mmCIF file with all atom_site columns, C-alpha atoms in Angstrom:
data_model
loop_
_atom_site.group_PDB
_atom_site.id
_atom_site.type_symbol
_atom_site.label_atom_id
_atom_site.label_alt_id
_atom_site.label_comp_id
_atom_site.label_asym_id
_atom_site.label_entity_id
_atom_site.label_seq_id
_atom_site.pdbx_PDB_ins_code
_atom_site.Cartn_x
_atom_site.Cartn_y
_atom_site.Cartn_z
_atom_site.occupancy
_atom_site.B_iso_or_equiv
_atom_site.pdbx_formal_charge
_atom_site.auth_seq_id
_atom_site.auth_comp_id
_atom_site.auth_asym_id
_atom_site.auth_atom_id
_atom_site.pdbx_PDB_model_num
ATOM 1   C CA . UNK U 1 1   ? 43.914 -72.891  -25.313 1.00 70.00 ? 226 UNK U CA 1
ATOM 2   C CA . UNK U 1 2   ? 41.476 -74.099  -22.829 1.00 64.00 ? 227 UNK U CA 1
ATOM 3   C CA . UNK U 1 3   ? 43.748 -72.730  -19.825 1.00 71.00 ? 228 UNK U CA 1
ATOM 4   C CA . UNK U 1 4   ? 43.614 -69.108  -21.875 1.00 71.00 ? 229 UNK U CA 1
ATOM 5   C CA . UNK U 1 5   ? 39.955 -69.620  -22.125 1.00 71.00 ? 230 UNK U CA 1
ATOM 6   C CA . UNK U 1 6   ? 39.798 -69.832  -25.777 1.00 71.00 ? 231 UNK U CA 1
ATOM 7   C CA . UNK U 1 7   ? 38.392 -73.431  -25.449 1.00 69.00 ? 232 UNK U CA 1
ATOM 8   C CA . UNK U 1 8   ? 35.589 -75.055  -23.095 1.00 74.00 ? 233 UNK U CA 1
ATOM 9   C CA . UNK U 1 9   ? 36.485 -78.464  -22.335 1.00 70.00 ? 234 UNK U CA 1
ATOM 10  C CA . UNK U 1 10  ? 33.178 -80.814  -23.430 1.00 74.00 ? 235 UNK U CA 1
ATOM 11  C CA . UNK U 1 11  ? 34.672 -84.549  -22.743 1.00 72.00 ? 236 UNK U CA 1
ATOM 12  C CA . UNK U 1 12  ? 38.450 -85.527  -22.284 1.00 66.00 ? 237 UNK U CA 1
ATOM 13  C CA . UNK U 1 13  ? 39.778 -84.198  -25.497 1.00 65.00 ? 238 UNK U CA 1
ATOM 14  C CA . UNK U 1 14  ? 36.599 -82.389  -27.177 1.00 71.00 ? 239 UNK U CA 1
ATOM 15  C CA . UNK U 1 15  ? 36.673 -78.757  -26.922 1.00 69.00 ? 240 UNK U CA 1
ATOM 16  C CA . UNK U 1 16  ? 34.450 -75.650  -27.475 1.00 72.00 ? 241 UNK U CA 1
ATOM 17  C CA . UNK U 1 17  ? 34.265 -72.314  -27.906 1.00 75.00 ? 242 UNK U CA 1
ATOM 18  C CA . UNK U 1 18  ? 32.950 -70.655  -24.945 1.00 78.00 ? 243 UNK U CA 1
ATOM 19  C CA . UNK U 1 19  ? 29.183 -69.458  -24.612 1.00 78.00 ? 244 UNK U CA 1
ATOM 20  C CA . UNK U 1 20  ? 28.454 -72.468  -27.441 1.00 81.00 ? 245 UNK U CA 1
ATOM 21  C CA . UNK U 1 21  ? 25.263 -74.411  -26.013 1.00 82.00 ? 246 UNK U CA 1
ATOM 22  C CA . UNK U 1 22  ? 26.253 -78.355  -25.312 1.00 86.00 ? 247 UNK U CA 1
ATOM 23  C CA . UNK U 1 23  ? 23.806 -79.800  -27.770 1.00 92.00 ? 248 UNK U CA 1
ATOM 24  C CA . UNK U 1 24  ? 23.413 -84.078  -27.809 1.00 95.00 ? 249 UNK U CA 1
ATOM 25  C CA . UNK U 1 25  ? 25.544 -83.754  -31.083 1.00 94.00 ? 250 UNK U CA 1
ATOM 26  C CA . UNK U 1 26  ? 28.079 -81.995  -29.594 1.00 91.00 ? 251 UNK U CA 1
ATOM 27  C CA . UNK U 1 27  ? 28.303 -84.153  -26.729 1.00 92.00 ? 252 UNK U CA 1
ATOM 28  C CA . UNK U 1 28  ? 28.195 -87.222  -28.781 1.00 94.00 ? 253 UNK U CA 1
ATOM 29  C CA . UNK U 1 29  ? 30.804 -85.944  -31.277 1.00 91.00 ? 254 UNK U CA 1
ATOM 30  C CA . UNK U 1 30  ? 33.115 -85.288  -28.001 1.00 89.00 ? 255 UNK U CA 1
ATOM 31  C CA . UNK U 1 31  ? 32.725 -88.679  -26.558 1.00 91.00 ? 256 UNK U CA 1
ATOM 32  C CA . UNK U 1 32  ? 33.165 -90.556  -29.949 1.00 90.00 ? 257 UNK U CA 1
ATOM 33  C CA . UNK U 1 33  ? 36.838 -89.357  -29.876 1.00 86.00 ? 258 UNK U CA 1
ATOM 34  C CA . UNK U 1 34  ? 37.497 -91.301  -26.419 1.00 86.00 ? 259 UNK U CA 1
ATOM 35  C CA . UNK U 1 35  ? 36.010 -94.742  -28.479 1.00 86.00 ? 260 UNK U CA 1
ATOM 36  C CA . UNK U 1 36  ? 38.698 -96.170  -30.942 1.00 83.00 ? 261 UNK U CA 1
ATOM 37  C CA . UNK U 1 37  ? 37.864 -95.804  -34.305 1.00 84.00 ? 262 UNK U CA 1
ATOM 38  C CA . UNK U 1 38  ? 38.737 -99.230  -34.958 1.00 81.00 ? 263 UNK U CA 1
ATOM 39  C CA . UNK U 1 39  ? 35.446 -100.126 -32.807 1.00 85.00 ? 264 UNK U CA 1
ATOM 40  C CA . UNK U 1 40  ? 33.001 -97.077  -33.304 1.00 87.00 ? 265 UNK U CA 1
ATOM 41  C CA . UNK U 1 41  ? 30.976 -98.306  -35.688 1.00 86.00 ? 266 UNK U CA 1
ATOM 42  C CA . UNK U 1 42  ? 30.589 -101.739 -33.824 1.00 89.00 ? 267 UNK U CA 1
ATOM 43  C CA . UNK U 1 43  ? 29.365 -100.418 -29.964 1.00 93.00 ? 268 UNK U CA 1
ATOM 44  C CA . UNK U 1 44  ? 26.564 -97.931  -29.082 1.00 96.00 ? 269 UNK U CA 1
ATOM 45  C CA . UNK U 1 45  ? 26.904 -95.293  -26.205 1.00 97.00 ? 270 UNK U CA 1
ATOM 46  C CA . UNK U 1 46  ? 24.383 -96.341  -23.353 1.00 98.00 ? 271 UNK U CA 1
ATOM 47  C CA . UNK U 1 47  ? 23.278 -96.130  -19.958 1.00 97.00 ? 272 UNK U CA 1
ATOM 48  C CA . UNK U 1 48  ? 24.510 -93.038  -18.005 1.00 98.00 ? 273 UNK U CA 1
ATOM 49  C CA . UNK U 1 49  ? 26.939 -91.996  -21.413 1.00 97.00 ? 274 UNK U CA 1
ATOM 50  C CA . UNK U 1 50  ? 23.709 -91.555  -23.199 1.00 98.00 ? 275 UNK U CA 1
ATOM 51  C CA . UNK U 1 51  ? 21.683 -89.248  -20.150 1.00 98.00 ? 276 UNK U CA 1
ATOM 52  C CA . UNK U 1 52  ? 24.882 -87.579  -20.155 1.00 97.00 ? 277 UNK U CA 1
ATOM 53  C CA . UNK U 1 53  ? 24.918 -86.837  -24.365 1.00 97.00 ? 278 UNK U CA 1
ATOM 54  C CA . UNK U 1 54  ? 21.139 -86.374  -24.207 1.00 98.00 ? 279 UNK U CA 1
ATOM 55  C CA . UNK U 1 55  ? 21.513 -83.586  -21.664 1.00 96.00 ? 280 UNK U CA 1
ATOM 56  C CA . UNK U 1 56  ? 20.252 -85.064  -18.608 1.00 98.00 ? 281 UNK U CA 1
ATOM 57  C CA . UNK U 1 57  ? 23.260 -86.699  -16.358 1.00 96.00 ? 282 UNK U CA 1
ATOM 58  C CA . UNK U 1 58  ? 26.735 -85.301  -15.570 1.00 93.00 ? 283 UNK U CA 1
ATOM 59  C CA . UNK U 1 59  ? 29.739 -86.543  -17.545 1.00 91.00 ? 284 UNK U CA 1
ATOM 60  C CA . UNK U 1 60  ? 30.633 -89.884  -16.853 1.00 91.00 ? 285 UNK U CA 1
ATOM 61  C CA . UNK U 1 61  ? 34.194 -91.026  -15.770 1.00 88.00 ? 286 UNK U CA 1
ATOM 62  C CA . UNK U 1 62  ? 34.249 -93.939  -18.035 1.00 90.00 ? 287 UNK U CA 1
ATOM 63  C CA . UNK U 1 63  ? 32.033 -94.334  -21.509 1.00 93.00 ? 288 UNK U CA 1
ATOM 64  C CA . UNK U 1 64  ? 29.866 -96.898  -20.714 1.00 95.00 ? 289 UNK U CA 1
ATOM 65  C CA . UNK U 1 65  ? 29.470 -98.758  -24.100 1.00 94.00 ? 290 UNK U CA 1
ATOM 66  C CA . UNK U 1 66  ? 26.779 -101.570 -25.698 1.00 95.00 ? 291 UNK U CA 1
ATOM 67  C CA . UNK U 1 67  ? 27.953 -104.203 -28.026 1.00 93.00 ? 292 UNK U CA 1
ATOM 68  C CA . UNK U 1 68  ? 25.258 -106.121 -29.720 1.00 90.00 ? 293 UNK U CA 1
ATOM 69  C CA . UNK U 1 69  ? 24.970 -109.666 -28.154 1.00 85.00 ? 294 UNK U CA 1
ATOM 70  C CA . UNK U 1 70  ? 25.065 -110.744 -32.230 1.00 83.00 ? 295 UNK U CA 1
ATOM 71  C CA . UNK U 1 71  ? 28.691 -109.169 -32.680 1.00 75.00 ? 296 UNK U CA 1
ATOM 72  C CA . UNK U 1 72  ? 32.163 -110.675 -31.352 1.00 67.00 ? 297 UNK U CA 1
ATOM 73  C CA . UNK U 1 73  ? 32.806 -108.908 -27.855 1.00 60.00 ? 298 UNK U CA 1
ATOM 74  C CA . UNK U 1 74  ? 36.801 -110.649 -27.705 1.00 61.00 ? 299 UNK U CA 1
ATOM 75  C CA . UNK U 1 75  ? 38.316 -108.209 -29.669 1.00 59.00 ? 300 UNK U CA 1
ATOM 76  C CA . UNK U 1 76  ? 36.305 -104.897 -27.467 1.00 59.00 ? 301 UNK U CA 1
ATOM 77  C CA . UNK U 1 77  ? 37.630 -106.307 -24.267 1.00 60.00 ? 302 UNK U CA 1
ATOM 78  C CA . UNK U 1 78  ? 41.073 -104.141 -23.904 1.00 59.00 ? 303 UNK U CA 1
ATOM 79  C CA . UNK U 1 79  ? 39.521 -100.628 -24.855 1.00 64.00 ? 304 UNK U CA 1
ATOM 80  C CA . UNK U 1 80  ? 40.962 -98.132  -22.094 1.00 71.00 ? 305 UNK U CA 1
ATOM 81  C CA . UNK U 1 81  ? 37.857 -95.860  -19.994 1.00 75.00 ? 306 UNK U CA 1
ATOM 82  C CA . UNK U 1 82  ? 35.449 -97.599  -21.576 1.00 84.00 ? 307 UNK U CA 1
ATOM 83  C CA . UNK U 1 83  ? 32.831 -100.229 -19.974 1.00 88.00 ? 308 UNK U CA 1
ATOM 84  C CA . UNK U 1 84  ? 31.112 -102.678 -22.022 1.00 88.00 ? 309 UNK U CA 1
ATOM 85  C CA . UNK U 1 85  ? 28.064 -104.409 -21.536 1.00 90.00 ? 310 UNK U CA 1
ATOM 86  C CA . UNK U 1 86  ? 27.180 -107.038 -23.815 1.00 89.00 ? 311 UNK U CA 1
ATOM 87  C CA . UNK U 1 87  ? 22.973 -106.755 -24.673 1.00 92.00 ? 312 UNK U CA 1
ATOM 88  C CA . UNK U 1 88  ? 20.299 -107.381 -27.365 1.00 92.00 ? 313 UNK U CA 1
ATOM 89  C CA . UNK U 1 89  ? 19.813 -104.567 -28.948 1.00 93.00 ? 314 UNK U CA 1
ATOM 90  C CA . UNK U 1 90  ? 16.226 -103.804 -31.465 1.00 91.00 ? 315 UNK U CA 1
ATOM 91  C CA . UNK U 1 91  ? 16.298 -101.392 -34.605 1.00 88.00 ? 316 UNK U CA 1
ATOM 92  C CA . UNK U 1 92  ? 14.836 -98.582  -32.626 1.00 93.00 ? 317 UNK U CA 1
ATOM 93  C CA . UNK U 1 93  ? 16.882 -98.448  -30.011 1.00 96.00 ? 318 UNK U CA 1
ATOM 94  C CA . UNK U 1 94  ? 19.797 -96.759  -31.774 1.00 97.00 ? 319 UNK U CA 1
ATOM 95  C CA . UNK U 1 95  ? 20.083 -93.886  -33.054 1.00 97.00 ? 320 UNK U CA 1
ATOM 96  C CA . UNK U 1 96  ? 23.045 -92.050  -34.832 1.00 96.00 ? 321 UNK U CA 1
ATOM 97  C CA . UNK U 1 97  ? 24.492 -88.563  -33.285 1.00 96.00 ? 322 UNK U CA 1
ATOM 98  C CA . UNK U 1 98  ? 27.624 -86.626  -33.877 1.00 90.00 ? 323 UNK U CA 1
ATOM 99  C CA . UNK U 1 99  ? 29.370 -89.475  -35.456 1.00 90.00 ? 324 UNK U CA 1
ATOM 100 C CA . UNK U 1 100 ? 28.455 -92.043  -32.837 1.00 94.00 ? 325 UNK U CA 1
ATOM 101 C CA . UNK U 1 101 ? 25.565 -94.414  -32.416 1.00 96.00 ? 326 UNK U CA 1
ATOM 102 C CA . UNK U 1 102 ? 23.653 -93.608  -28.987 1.00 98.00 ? 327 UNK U CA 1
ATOM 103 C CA . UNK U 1 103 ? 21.113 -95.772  -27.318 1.00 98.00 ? 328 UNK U CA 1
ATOM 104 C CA . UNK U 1 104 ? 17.064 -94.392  -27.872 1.00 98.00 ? 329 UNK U CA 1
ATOM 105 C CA . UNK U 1 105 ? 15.832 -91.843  -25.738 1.00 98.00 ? 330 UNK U CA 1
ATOM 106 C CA . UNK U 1 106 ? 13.270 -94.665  -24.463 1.00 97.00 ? 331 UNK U CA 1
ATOM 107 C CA . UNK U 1 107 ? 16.258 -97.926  -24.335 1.00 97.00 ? 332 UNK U CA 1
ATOM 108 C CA . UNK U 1 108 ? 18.224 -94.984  -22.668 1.00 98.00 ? 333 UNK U CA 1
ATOM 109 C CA . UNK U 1 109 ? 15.860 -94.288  -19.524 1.00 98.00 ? 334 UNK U CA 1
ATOM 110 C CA . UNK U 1 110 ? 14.899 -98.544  -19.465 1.00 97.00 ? 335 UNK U CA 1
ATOM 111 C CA . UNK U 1 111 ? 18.835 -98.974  -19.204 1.00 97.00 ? 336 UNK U CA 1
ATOM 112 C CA . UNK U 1 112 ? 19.405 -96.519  -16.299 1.00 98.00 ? 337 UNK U CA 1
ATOM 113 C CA . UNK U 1 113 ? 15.744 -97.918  -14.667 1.00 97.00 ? 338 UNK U CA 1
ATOM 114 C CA . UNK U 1 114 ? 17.282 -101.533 -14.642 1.00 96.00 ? 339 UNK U CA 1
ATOM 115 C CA . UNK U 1 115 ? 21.222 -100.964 -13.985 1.00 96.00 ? 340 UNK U CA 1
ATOM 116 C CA . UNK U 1 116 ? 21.454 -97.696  -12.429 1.00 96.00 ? 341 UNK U CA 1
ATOM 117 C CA . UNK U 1 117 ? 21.698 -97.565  -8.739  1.00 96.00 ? 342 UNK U CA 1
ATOM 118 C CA . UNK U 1 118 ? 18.321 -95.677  -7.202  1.00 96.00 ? 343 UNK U CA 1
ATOM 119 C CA . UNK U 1 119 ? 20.459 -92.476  -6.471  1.00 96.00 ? 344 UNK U CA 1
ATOM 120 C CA . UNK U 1 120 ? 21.702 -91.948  -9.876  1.00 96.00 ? 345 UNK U CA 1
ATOM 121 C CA . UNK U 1 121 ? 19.055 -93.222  -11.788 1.00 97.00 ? 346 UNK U CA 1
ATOM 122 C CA . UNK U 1 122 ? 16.316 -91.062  -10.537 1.00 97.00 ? 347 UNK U CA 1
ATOM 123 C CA . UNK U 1 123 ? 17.632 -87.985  -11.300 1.00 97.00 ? 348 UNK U CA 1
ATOM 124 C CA . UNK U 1 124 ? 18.843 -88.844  -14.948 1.00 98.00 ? 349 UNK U CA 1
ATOM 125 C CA . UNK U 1 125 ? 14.951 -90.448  -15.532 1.00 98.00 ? 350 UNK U CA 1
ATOM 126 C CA . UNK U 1 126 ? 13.246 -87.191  -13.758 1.00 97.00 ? 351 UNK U CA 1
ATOM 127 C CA . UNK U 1 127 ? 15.393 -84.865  -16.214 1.00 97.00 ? 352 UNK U CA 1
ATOM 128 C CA . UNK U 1 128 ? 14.385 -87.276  -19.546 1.00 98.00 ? 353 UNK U CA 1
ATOM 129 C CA . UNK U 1 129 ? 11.274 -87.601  -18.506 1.00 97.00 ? 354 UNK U CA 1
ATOM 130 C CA . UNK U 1 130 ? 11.075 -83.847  -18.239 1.00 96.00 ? 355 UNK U CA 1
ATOM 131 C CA . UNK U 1 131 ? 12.723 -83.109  -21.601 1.00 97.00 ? 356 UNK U CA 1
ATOM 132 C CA . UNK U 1 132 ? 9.889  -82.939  -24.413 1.00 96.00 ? 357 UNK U CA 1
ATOM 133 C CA . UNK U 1 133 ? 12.836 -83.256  -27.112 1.00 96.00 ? 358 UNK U CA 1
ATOM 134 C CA . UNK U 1 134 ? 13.274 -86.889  -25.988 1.00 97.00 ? 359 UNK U CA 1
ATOM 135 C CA . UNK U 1 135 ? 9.531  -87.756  -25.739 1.00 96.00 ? 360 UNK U CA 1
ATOM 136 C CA . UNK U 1 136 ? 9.918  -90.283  -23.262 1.00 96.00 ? 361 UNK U CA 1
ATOM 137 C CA . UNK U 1 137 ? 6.686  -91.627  -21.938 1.00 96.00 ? 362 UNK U CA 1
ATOM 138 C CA . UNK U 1 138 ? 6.851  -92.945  -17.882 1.00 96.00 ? 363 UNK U CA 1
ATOM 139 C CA . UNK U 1 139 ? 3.926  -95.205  -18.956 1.00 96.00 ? 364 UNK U CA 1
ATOM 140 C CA . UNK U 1 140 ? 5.577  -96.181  -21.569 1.00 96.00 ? 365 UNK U CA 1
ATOM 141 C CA . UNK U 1 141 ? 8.627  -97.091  -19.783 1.00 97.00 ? 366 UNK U CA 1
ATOM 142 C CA . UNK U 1 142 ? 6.769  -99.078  -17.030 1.00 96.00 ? 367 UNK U CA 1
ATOM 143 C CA . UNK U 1 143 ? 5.442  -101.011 -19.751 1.00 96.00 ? 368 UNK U CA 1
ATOM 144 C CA . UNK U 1 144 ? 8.501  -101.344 -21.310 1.00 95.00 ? 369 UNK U CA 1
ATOM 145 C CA . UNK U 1 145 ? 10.520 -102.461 -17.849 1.00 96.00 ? 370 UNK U CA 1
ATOM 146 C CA . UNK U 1 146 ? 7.169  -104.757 -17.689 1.00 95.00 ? 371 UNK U CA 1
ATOM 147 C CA . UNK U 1 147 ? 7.906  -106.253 -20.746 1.00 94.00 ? 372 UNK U CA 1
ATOM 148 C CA . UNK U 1 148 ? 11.206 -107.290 -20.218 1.00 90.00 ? 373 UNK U CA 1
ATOM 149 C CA . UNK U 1 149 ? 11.486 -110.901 -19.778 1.00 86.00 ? 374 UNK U CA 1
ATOM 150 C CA . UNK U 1 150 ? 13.779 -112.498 -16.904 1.00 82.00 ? 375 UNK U CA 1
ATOM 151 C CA . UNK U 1 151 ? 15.963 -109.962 -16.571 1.00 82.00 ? 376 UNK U CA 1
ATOM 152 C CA . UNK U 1 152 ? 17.233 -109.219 -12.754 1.00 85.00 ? 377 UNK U CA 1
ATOM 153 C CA . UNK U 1 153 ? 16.346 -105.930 -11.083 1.00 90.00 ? 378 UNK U CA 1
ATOM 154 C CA . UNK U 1 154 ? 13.013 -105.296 -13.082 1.00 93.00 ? 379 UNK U CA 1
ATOM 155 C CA . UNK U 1 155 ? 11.545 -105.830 -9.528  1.00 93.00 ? 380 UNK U CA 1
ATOM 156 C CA . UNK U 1 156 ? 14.053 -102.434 -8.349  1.00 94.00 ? 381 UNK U CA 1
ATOM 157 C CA . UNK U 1 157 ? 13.339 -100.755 -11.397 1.00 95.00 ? 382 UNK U CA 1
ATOM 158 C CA . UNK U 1 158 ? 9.633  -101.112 -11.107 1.00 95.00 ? 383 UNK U CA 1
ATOM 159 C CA . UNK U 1 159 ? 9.879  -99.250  -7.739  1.00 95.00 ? 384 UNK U CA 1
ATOM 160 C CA . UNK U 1 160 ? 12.314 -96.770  -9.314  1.00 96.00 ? 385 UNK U CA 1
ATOM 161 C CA . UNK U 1 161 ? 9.425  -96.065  -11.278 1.00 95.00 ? 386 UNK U CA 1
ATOM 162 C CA . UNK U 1 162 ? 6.848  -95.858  -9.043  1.00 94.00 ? 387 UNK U CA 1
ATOM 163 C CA . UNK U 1 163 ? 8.906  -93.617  -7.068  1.00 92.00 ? 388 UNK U CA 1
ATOM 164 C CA . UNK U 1 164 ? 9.048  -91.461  -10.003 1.00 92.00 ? 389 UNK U CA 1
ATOM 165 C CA . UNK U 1 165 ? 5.057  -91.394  -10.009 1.00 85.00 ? 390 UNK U CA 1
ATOM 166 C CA . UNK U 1 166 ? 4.851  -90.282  -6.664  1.00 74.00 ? 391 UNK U CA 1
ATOM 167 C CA . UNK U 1 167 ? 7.414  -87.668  -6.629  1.00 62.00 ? 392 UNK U CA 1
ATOM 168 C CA . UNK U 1 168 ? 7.114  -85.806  -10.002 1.00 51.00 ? 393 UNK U CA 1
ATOM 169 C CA . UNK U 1 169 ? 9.881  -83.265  -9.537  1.00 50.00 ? 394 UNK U CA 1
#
């Protein structure tokens, strides 16, 4: 259907019908049918998966995928295009969409400031920062990347940062 152009691809195997606006609900629905739904309930889209569902990075190749640091990773370990990253994560910085939990707007962009290589990062943060609908603060997130204790890269994400300061757009 997608080769008659009845369907838009969205993600792998999530479709659309053509003209329909990618909304974060959409794109979150799409990607929760790549995540088994053994472990759905148990891992939170994140980093450069969550720009991408929030509107604001190109689709990833692989789901990258948090797993509470309170919940047993052992059994996650063999799900196929999917990267897990084991971290702590608060009561705001999840939220529910489409049927799949998504990091925060805010634990989003702090994510991509602290893991994200310079040249993909910056563009995902300019475009959240730029997106009212996420209300993502950059003072907040320096203070946020501030408050983060003894974690490596703050230094690089500081300056990630500060480069967004100087270069607005």
């Amino acid at each position: 259907m997608a080769a008659d152009g009845i369907l838009s691809q969205l993600y792998q195997r999530g479709y659309m019908l053509p003209g329909t606006a990618a909304t974060p609900q959409l794109r979150a629905r799409a990607a929760s049918f790549a995540v088994p739904p053994a472990i759905r309930q148990r891992v939170v889209a994140g980093r450069m998966t969550a720009a991408w569902i929030y509107g604001c990075a190109g689709e990833p190749d692989r789901l990258a995928l948090l797993v509470d640091a309170s919940r047993r990773v052992s059994s996650l370990r063999s799900t196929r295009g999917c990267t897990l990253h084991e971290v702590r994560l608060g009561p705001f910085d999840v939220v529910s969409l489409g049927g799949l939990m998504v990091s925060s707007p805010l634990r989003t962009a702090l994510d991509i400031a602290l893991h994200v290589d310079a040249e993909r990062a910056l563009p995902a943060l300019r475009k959240m920062l730029a997106s009212p609908e996420l209300d993502v603060r950059l003072r907040l997130l320096t203070l946020a990347v501030e408050a983060t204790p003894r974690v490596p890269h703050k230094k690089a994400a500081l300056e990630k940062l500060s480069a967004l300061q100087e270069q607005p757009g």
